[in-house]
Structure formats: C-alpha cells, structure tokens
Short mmCIF file of N, CA and C in Angstrom, two decimals:
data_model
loop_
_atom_site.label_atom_id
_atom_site.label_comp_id
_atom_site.label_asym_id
_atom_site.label_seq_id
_atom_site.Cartn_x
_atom_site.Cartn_y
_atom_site.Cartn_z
N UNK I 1 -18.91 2.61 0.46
CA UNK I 1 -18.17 3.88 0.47
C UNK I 1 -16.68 3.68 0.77
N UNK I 2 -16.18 2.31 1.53
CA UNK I 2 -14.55 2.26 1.63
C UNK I 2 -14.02 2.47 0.18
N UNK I 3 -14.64 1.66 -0.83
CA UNK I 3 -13.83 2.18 -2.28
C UNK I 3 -12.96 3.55 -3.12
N UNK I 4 -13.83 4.29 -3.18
CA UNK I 4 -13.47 5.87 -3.31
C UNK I 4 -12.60 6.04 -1.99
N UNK I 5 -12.53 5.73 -1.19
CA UNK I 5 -12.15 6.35 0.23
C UNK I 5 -10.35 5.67 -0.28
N UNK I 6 -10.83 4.39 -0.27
CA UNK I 6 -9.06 3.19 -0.16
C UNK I 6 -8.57 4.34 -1.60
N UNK I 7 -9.28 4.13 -2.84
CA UNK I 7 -8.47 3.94 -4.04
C UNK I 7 -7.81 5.80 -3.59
N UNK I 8 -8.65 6.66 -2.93
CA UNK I 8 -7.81 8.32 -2.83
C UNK I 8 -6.85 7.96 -2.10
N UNK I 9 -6.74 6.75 -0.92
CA UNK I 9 -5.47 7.20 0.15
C UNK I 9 -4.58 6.15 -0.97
N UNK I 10 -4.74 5.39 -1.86
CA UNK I 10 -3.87 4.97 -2.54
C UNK I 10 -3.16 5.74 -3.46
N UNK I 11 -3.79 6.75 -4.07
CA UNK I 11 -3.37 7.80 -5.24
C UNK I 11 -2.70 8.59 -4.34
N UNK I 12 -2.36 8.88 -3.05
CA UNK I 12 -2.04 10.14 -2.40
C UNK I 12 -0.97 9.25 -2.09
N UNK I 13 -0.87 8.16 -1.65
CA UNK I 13 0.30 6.97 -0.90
C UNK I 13 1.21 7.45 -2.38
N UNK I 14 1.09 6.88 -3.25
CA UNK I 14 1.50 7.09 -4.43
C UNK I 14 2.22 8.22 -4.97
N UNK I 15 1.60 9.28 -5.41
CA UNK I 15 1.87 10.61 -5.23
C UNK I 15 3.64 11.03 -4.23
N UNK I 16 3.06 10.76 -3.06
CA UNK I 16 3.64 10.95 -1.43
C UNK I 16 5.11 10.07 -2.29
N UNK I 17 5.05 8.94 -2.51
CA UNK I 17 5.99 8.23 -2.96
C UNK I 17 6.75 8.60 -3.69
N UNK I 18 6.12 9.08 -5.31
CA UNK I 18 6.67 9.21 -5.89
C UNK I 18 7.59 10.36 -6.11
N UNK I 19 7.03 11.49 -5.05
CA UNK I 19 7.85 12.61 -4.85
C UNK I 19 9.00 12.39 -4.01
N UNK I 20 8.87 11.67 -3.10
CA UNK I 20 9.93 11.03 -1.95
C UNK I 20 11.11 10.91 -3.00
N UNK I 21 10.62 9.96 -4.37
CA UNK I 21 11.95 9.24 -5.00
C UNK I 21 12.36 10.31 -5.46
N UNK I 22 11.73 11.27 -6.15
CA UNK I 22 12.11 12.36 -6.79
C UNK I 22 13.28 13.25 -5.70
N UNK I 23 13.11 13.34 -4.85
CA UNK I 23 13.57 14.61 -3.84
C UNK I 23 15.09 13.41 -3.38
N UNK I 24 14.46 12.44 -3.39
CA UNK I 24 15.65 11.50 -2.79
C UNK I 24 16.44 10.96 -4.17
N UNK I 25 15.98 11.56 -5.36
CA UNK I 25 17.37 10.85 -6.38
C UNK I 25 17.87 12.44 -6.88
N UNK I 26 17.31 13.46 -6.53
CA UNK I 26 18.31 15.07 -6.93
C UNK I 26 18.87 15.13 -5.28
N UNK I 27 18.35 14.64 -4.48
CA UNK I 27 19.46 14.67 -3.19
C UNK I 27 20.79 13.30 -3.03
N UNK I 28 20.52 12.50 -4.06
CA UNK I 28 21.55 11.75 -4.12
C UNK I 28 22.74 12.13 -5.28
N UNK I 29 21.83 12.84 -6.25
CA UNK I 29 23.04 12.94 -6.83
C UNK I 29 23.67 14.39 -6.94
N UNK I 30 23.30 15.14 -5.81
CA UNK I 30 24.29 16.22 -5.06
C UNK I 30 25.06 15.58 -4.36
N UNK I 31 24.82 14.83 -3.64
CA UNK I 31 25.84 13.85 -2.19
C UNK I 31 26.92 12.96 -3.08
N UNK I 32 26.40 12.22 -4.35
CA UNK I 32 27.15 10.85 -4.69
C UNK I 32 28.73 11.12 -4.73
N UNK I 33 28.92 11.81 -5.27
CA UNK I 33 30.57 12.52 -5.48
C UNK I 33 30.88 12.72 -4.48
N UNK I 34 30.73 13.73 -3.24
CA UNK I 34 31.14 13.80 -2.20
C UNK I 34 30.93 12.69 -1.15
N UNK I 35 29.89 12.30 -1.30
CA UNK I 35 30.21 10.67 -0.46
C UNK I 35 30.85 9.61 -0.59
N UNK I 36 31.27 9.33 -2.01
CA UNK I 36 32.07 8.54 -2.54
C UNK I 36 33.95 9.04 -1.81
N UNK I 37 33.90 10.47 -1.91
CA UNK I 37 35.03 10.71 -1.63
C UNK I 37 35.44 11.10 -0.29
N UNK I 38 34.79 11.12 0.13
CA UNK I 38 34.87 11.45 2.00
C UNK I 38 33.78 10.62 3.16
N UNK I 39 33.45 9.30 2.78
CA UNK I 39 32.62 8.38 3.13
C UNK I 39 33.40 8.38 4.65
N UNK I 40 34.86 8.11 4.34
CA UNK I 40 35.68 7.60 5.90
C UNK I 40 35.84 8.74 6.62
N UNK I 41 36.41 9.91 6.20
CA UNK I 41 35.71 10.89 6.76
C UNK I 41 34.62 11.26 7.86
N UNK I 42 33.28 11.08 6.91
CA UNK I 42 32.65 11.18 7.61
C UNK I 42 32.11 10.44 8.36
N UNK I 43 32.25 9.04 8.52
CA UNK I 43 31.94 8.27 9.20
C UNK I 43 32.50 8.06 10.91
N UNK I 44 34.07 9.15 10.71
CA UNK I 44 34.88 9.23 12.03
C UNK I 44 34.05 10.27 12.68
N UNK I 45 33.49 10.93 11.97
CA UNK I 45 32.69 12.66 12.83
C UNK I 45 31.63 12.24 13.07
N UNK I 46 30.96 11.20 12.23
CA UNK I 46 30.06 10.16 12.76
C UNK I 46 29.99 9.97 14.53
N UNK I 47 31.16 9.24 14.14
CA UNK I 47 31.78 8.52 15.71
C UNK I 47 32.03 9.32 16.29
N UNK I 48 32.78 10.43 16.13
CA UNK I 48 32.82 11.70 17.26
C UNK I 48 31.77 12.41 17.89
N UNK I 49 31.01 12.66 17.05
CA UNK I 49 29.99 13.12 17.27
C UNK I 49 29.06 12.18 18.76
N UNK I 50 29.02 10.54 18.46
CA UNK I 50 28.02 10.05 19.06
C UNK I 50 29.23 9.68 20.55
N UNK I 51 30.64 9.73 20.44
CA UNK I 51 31.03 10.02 21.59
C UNK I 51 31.32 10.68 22.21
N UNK I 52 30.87 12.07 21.81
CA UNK I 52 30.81 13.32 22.56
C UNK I 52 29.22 13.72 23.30
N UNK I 53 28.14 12.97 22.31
CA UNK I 53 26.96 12.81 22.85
C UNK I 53 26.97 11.57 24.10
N UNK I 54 27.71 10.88 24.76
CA UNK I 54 27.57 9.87 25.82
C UNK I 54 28.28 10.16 26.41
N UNK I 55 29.54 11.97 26.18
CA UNK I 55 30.46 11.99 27.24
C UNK I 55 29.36 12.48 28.61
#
C-alpha cells in the first residue's frame, strides 16, 4: 500500500511545485523592472529597516 500512497504525495509535491513556479515567474515579472531600477534603493531601507529593528 506505500505505492499509491508515495506516487499521490509525489503528484501533489509536483502540482505544489509547479504552481510555486507559476506564481513566482508572474511575481517576477511584475518586480523585474522595478528591481532592476531601484535594487540600491532598496537595499538601503533594507538596512534601515534592520537598524531600526536592533535600535
């Protein structure tokens, strides 16, 4: 009975995956332009941010 059991959590692993890439390549290419252009930017509010969290 592990057979049926492995090959469903494999089709669902899968599935789970393949939506991940999906959601993560229309959320990349809303960001790519604006990250490309304000990367340094945001990387200082980054830093502000995490030294205002240890003030």
């Amino acid at each position: 009975s592990l057979r049926p059991n492995s090959h469903h959590l494999r089709e669902v692993l899968i599935f789970c995956f393949n939506m991940k890439k999906v959601n993560e390549c229309k959320y990349r290419e809303e960001l790519s332009t604006w990250w490309l252009s304000s990367r340094r930017t945001y990387a200082k509010q980054v830093v502000r941010v995490d030294e205002a969290r240890w003030r």
